[in-house]
Short mmCIF file of C-alpha atoms and ligand atoms in Angstrom, two decimals:
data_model
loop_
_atom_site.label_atom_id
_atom_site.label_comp_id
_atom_site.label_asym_id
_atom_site.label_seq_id
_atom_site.Cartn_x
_atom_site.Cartn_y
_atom_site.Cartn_z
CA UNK A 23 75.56 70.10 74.20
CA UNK A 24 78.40 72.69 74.94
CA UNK A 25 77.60 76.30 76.45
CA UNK A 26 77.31 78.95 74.54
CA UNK A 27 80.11 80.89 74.28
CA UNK A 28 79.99 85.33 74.73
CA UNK A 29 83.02 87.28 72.82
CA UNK A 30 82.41 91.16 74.71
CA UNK A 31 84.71 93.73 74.09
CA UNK A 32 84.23 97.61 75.71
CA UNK A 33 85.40 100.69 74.09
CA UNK A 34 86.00 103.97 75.70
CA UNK A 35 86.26 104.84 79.50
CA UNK A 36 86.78 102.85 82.41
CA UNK A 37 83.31 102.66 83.37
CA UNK A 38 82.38 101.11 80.19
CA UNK A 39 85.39 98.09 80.99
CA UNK A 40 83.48 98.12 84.17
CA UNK A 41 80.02 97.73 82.98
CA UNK A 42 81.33 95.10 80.04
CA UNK A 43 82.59 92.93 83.30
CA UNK A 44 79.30 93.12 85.00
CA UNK A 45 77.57 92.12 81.70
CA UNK A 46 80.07 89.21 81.23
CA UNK A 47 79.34 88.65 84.98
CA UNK A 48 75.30 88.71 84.35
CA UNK A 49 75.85 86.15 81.28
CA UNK A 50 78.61 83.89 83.49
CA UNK A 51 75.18 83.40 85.70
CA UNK A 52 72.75 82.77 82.91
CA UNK A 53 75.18 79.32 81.49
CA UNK A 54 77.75 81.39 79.10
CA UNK A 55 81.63 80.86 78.57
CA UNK A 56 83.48 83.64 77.09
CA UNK A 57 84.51 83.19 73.77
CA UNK A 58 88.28 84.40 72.95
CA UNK A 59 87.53 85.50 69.71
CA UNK A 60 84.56 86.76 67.71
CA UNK A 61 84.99 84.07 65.36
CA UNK A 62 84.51 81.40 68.28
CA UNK A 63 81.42 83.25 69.67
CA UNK A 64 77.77 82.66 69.25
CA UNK A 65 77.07 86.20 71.23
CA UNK A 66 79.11 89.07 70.11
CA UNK A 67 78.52 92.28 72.42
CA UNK A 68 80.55 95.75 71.63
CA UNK A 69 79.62 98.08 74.78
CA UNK A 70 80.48 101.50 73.66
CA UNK A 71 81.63 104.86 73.73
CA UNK A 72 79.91 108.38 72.17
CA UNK A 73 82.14 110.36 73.66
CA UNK A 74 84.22 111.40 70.39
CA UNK A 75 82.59 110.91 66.81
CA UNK A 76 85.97 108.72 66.51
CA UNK A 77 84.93 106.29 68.95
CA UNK A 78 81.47 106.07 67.00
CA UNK A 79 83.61 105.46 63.93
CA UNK A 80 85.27 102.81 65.23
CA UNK A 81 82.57 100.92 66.20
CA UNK A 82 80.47 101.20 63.56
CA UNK A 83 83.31 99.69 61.49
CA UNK A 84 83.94 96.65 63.71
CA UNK A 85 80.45 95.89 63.20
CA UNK A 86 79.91 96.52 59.07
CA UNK A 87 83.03 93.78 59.11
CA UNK A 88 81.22 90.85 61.48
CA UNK A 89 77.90 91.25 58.46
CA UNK A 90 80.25 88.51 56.76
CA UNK A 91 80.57 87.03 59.55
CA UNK A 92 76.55 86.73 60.64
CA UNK A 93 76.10 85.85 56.63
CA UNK A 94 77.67 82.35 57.58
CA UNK A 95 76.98 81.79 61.10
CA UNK A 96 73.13 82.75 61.10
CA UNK A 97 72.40 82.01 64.93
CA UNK A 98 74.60 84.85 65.57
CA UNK A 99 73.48 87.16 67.65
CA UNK A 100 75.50 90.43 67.70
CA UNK A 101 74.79 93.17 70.12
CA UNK A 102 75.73 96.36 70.66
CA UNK A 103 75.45 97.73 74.39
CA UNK A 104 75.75 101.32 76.28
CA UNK A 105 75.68 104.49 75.00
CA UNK A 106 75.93 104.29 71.32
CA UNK A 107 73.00 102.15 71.69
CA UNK A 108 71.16 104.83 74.22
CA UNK A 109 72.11 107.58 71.29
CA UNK A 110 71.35 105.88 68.10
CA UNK A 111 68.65 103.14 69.24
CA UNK A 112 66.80 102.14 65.98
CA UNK A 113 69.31 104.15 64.07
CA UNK A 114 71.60 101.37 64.34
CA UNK A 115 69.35 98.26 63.40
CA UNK A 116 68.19 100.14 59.96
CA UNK A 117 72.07 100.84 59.20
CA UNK A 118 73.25 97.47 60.15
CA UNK A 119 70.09 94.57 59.92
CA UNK A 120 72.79 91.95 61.08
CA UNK A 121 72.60 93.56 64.80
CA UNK A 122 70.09 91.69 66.76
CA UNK A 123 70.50 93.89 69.48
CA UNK A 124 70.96 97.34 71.06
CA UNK A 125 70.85 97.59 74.59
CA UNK A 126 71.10 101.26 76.42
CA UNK A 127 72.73 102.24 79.87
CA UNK A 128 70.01 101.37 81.82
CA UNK A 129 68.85 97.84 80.55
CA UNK A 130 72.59 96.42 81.61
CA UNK A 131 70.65 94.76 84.60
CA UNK A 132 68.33 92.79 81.88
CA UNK A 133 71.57 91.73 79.87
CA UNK A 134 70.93 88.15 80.19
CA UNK A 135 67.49 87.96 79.18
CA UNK A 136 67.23 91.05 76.07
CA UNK A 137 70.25 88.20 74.66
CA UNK A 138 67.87 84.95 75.20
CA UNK A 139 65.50 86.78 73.70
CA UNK A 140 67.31 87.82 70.76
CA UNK A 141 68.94 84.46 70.14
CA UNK A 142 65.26 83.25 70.42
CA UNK A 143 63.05 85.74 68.30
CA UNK A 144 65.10 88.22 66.39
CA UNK A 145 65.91 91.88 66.73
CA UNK A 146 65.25 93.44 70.34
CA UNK A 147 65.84 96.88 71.13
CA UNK A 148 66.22 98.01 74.55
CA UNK A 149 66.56 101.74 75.43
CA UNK A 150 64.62 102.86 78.89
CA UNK A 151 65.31 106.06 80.55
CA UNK A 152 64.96 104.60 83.54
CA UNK A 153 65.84 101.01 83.99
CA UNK A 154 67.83 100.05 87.45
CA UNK A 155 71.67 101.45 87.14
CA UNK A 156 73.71 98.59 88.85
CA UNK A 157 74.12 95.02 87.82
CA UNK A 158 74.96 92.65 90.69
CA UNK A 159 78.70 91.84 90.97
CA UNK A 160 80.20 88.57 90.11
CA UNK A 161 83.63 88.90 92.48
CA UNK A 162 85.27 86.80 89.99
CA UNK A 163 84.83 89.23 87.09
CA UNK A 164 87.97 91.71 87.38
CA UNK A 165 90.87 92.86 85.50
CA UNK A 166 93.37 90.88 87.62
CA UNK A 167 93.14 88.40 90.93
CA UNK A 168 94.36 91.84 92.79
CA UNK A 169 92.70 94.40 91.35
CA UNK A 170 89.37 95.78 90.40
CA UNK A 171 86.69 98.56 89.70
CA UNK A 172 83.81 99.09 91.78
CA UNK A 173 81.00 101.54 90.24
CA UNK A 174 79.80 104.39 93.05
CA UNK A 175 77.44 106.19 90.82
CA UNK A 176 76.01 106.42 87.37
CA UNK A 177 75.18 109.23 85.08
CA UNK A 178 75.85 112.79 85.61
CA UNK A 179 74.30 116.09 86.11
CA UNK A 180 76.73 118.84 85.12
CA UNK A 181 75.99 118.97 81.48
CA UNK A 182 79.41 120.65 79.95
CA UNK A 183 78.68 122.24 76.80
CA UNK A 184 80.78 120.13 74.89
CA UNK A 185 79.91 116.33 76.25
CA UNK A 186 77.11 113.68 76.13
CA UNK A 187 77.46 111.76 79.04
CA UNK A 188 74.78 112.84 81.04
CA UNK A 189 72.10 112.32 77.87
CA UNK A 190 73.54 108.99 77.14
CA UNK A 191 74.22 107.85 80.82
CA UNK A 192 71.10 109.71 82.16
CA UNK A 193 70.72 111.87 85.48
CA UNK A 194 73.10 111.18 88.13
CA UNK A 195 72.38 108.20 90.65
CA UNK A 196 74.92 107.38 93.74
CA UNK A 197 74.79 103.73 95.03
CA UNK A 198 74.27 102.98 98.89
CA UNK A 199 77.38 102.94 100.76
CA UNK A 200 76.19 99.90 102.25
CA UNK A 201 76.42 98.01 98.76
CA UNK A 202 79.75 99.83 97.72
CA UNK A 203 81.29 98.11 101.29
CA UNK A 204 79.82 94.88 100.80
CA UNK A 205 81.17 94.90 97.49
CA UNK A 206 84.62 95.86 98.20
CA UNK A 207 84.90 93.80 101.34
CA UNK A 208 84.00 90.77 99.02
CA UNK A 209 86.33 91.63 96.31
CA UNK A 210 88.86 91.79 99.14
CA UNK A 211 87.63 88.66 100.79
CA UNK A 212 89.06 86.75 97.06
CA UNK A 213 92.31 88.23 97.18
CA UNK A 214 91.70 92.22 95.37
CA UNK A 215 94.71 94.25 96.98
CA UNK A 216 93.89 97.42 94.53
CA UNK A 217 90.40 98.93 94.56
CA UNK A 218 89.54 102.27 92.21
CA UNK A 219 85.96 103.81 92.49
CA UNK A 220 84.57 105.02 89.67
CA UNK A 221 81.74 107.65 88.59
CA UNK A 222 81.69 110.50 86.25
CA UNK A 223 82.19 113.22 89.10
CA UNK A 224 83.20 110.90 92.28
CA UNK A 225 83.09 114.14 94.27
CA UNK A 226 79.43 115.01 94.09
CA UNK A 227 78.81 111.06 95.45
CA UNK A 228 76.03 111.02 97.86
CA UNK A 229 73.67 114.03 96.36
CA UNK A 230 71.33 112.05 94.96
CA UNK A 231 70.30 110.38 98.53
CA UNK A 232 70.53 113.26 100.14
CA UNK A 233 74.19 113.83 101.01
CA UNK A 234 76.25 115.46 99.33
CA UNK A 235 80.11 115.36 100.14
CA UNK A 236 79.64 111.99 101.28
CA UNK A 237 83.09 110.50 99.49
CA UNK A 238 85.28 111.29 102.57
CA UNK A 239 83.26 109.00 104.74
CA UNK A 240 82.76 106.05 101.93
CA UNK A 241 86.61 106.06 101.14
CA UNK A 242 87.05 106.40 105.53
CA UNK A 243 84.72 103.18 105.42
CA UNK A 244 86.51 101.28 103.05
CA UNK A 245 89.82 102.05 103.98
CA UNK A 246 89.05 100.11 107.45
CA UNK A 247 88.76 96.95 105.52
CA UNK A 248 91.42 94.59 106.36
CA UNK A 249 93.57 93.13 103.55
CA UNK A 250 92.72 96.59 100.97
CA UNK A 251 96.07 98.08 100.42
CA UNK A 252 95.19 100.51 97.97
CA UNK A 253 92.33 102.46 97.28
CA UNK A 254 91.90 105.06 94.44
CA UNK A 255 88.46 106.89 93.42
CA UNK A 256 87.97 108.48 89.26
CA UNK A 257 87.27 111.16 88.05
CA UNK A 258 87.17 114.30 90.43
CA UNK A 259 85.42 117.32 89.13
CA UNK A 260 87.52 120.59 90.22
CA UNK A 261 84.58 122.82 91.25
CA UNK A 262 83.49 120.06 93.72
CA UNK A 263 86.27 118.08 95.03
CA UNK A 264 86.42 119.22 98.63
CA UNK A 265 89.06 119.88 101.08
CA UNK A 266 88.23 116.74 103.42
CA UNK A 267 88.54 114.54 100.14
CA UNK A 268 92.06 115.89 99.96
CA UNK A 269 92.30 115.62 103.96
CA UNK A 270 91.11 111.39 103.67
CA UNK A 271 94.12 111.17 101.19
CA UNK A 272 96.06 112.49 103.80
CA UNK A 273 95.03 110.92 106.37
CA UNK A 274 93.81 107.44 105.24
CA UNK A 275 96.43 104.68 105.26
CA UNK A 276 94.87 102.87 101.82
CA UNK A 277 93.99 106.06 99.63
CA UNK A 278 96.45 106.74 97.40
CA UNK A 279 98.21 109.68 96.41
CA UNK A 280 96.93 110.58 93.21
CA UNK A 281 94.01 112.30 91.51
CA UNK A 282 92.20 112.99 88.22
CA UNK A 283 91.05 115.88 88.04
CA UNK A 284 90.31 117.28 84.27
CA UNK A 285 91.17 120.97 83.83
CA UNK A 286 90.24 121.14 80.31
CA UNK A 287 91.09 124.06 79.33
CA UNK A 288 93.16 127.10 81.00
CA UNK A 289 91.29 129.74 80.04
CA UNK A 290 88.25 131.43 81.65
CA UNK A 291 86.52 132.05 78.18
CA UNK A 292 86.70 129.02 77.15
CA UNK A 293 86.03 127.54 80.72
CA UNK A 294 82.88 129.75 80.99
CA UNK A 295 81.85 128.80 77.76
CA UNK A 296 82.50 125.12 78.25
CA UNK A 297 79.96 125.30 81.80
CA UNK A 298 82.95 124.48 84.09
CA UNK A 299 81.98 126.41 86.77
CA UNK A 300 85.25 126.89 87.81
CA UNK A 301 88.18 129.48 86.66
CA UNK A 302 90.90 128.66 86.15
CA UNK A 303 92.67 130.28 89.24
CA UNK A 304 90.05 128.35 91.05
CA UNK A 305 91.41 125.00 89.42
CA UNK A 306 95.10 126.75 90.31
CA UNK A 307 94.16 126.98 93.99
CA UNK A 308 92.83 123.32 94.09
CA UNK A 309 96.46 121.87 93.09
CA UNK A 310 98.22 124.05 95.61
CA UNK A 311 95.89 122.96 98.18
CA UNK A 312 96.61 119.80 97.06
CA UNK A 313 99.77 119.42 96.88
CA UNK A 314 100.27 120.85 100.21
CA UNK A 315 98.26 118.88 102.17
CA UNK A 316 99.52 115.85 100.61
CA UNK A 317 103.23 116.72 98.88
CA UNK A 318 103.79 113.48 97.12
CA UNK A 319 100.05 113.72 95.38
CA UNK A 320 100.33 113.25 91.97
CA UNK A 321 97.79 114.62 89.76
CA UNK A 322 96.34 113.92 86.47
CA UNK A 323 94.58 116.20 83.70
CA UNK A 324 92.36 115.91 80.45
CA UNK A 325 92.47 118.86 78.01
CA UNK A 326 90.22 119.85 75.15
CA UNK A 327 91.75 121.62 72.14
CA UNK A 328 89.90 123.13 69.54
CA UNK A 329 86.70 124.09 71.40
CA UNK A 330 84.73 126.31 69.44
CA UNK A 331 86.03 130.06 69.55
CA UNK A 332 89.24 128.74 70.92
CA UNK A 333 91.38 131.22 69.72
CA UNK A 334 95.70 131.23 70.16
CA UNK A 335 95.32 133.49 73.12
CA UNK A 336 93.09 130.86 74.55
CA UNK A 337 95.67 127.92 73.70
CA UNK A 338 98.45 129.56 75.78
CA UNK A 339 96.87 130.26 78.69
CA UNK A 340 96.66 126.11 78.35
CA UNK A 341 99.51 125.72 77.69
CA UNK A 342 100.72 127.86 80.50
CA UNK A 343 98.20 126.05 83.15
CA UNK A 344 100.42 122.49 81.77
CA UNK A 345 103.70 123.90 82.08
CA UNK A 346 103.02 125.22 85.68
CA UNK A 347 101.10 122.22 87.07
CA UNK A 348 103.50 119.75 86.30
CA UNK A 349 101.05 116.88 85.59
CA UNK A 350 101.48 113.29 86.60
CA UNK A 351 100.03 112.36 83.17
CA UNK A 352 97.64 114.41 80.43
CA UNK A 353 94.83 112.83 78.14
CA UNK A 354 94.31 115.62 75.33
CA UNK A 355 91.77 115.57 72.78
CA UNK A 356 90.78 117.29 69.71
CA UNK A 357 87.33 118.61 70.48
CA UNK A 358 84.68 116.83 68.43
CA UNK A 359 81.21 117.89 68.09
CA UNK A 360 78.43 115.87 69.89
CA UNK A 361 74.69 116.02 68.46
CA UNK A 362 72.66 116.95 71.22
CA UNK A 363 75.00 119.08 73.23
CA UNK A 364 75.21 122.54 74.04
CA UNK A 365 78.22 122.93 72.25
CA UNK A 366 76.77 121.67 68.99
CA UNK A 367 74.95 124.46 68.42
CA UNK A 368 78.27 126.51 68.22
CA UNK A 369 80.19 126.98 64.99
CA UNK A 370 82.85 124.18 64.56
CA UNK A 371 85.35 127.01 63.89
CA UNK A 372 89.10 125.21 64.63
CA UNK A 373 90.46 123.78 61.46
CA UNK A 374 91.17 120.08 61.84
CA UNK A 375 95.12 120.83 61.32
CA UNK A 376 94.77 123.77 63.91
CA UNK A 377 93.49 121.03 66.63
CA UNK A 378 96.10 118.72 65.93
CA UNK A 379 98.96 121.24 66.10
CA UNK A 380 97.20 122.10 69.67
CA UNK A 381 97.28 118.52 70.60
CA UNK A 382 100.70 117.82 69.83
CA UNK A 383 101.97 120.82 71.16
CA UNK A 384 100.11 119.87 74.97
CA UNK A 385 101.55 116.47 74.68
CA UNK A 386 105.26 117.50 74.09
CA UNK A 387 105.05 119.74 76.77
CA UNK A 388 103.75 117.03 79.25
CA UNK A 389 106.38 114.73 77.94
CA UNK A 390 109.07 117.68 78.60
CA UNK A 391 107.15 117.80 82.35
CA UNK A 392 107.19 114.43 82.34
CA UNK A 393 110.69 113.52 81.43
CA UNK A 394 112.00 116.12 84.05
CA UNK A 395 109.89 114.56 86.53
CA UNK A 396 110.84 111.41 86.50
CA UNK A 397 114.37 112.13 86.66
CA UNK A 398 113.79 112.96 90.07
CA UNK A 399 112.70 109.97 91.25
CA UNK A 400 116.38 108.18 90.33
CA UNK A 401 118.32 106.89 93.14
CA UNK A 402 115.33 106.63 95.41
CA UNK A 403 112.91 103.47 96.58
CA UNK A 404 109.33 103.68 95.70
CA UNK A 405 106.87 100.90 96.38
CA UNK A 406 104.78 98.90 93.65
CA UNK A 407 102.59 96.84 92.99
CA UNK A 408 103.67 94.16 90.62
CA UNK A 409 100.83 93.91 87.76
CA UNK A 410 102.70 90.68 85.43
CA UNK A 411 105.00 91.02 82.49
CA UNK A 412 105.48 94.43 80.57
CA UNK A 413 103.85 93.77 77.01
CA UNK A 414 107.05 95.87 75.81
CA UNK A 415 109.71 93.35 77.02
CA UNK A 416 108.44 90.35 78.51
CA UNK A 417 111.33 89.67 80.72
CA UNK A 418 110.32 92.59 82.81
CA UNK A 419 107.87 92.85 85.09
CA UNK A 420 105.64 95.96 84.63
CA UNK A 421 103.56 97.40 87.90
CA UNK A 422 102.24 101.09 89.92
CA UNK A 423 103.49 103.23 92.47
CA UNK A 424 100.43 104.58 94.73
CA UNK A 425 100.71 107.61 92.18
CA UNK A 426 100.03 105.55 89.48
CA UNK A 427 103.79 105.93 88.21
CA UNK A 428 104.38 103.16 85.69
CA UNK A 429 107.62 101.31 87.08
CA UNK A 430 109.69 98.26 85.36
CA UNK A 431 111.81 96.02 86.37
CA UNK A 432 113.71 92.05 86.11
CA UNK A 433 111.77 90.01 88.47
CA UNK A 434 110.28 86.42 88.05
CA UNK A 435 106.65 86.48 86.93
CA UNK A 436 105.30 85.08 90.33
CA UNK A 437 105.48 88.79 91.87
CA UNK A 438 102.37 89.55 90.50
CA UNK A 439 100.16 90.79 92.59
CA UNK A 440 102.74 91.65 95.48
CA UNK A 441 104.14 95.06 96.57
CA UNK A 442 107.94 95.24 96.23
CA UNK A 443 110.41 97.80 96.96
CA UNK A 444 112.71 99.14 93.84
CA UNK A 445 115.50 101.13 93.24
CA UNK A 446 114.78 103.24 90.30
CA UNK A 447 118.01 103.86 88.14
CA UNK A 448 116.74 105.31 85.11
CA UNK A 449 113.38 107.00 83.50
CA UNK A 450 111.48 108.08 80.65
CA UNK A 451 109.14 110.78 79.82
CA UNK A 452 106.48 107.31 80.10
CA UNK A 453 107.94 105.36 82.76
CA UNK A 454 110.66 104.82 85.75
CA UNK A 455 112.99 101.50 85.63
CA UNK A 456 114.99 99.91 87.69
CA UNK A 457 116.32 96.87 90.35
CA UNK A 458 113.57 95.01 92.19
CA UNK A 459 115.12 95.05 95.93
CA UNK A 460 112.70 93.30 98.01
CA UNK A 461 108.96 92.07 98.80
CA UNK A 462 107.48 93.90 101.10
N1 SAM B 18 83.50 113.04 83.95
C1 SAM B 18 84.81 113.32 83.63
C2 SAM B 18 85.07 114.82 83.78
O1 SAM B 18 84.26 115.58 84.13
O2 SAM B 18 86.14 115.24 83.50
C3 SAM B 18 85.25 112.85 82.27
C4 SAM B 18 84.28 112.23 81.34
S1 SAM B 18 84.61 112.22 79.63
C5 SAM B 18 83.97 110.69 79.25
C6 SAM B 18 86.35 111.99 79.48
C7 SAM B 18 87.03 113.13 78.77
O3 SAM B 18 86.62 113.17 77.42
C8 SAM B 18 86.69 114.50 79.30
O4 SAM B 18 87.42 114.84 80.44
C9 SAM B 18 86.99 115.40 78.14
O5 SAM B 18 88.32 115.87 78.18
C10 SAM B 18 86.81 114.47 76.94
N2 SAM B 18 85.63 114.84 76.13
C11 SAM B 18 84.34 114.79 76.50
N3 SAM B 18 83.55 115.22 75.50
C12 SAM B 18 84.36 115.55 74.47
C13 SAM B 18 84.16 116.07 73.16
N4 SAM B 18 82.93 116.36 72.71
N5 SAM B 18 85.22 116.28 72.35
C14 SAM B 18 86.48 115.99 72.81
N6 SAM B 18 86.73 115.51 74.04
C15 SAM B 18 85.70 115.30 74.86
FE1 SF4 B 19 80.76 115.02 80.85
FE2 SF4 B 19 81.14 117.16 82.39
FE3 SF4 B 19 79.72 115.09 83.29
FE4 SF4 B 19 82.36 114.85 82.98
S1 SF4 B 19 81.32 116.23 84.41
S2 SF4 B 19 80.79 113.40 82.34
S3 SF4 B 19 82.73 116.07 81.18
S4 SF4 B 19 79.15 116.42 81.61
#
């Protein structure tokens, strides 16, 4: 009899990718073969994203289409995994009866067995508080042969007014460093070059076993790990990145130049009223401190438009904080009311069209910043990393400077994987191009 086959797909954030690898990872283990379609699959699992009510929306659609689906391929079992499932729970299985399961954050560790069960006796729902928060690592489960995520915490603590992260994802919970370096240094061991650490606020790694501020000496650890060339860490939190995390950049051969580090807003209202706990001359400070310990960092931003009370006064000082920083790259969204939150409570007051102009407006300003940027870089020699062929034009090769600068270039498809040295000739508000000169 052949295996059965697992069709996962993740929506949202990078830890969510991350998490749908370790559950692929934990079914891998248990006798499964991915499926490359949902049609081919006998397991169907969407991990997903509350974030934005879009991302809900999305979802939900995907799986009011598979019903058909389930109709003539009973043994189905479709499942739907992470925080959506922590949020709704039996919400979900009275909306759609053709889900057989709904599995929150912290049951990823009992993947394998909530699906035997459900291909066995029907409907399961699992939704603990409390459950373990990491699933053990198959090596081989990674977004390419060179490159991969490694989780250093779960969860969060800060509560901002407007997000539901910490009720979905639960209280904040840092992995030993031990397990992070055994990790990595097996990742590295089958051929990972690229390594990026991920957690909700990186910077705060360590408090909950007692030691805080402990990301300087993890990424210090990791960086003496032979055959790691790169090393990145997501998503810094501005009131508690520290100067010695700027300092290991600095000083640490592997880490790269380059940070995330959401402003969200540039105002102080809206910043208070967002729980921030930073101002925004604070978050000002931060990228001059930045930028002069380390003056090729490059530095990247998510804004909210359209938080309640936001008024035009509000926008600009935004808009000013964007046109000043001059952003390596901007994620803007339209701010959409979570159930639960802090924020929810307040009146929903931005029209619709209001938000959009807002978001429009931030992203042709970052392309202006962008555009201008990149010029810059013409004429010089910047190092990448070859990830494969660009999806745009396939005979180019597409890879990242350590900034995370998107670079393309003609080179056969066998670079993958390697640094190279190119001459960039010409750039876009999106990316730099130009002539591959050597390997390095
Ligand atoms: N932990 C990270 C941080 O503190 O910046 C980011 C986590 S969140 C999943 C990613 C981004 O989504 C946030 O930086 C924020 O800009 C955006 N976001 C979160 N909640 C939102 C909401 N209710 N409406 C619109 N955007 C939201
Ligand atoms: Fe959400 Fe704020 Fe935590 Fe980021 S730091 S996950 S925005 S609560």
């Amino acid at each position: 009899m052949s295996p059965p086959t697992v069709f996962i797909q993740a929506f949202g954030c990078q830890m969510n990718k991350l998490d749908a690898e370790l559950a692929l990872s934990a079914l891998r283990r248990a006798g499964y073969e991915e499926a490359s379609s949902p049609k081919e699959a006998d397991v169907i699992l969407y991990n997903t994203c509350s974030v934005r009510a879009h991302a809900e929306e999305r979802v939900y659609s995907n799986l009011g289409n598979l019903k058909s689906l389930k109709r003539h391929k009973p043994h189905l079992v479709i499942g739907v995994l992470g925080c959506m499932a922590q949020k709704d729970r039996e919400k979900i299985l009275e909306r759609l009866p053709h889900v057989g399961l709904v599995c929150g954050t912290r049951e990823f560790p009992r993947i394998a067995e909530l699906v035997a069960e459900a291909r066995r006796s029907g409907p399961v729902l699992a939704c603990s508080e409390t459950g373990a928060v990491s699933v053990e690592r198959d090596v081989a489960c990674r977004p390419t042969r060179f490159q991969a995520y490694v989780s250093v915490m779960r969860g969060c603590d800060n509560f901002c007014a407007y997000c539901v992260v910490p009720y979905v994802r639960g209280r904040e919970i840092s992995r030993r460093p031990e397990k992070i370096v055994d990790e990595v240094r097996r990742l590295v061991g089958d051929g990972c070059r690229e390594i990026t650490l991920v957690g909700q606020n990186v910077n705060s790694y360590g408090k909950s076993f007692g030691k805080p501020g402990a990301l300087p000496e993890l990424l210090a650890r990791l960086d003496g790990i032979a055959g790691l060339d790169r090393l990145r860490f997501i998503t810094s939190h501005p009131k508690d990145i520290s100067r010695e995390t700027l300092e290991a950049v600095r000083d640490l051969p592997a880490v790269c130049e380059h940070l995330h580090v959401p402003a969200q807003s540039g105002s102080d209202r809206i910043l208070a009223a967002m729980n921030r706990r930073y101002t925004s001359r604070r978050y000002r400070e931060l990228l001059a401190l930045a930028k002069e310990l380390v003056p090729d960092m490059a530095i990247a931003s998510d804004f909210i438009v359209g938080f309640p009370g936001e008024t035009e006064e509000d926008f600009e000082q935004t808009a000013s904080l964007l046109r000043e920083a001059r952003f390596q790259q901007c994620f803007v969204f339209k701010y959409s009311p979570r159930p639960g939150t802090r924020a929810a409570k307040l009146k929903d007051d931005v029209p619709l069209s209001e938000k959009r102009r807002r978001n429009a407006r931030l992203l042709e300003i970052q392309s202006e910043v962008s555009s201008e940027e990149h010029k810059k870089f013409i004429g010089r020699e910047v190092e990448v990393l070859v990830e494969g062929s660009s999806k745009r034009d396939s005979n180019r090769l597409t890879g990242r400077r350590r900034t995370n600068h998107i670079v393309v270039f003609e080179g056969p498809v066998e670079l993958a994987g390697k640094l190279v040295r190119v001459h960039v000739t010409a750039a876009t508000p999106l990316t730099l191009s130009g002539k591959l000169r050597r390997t390095c």
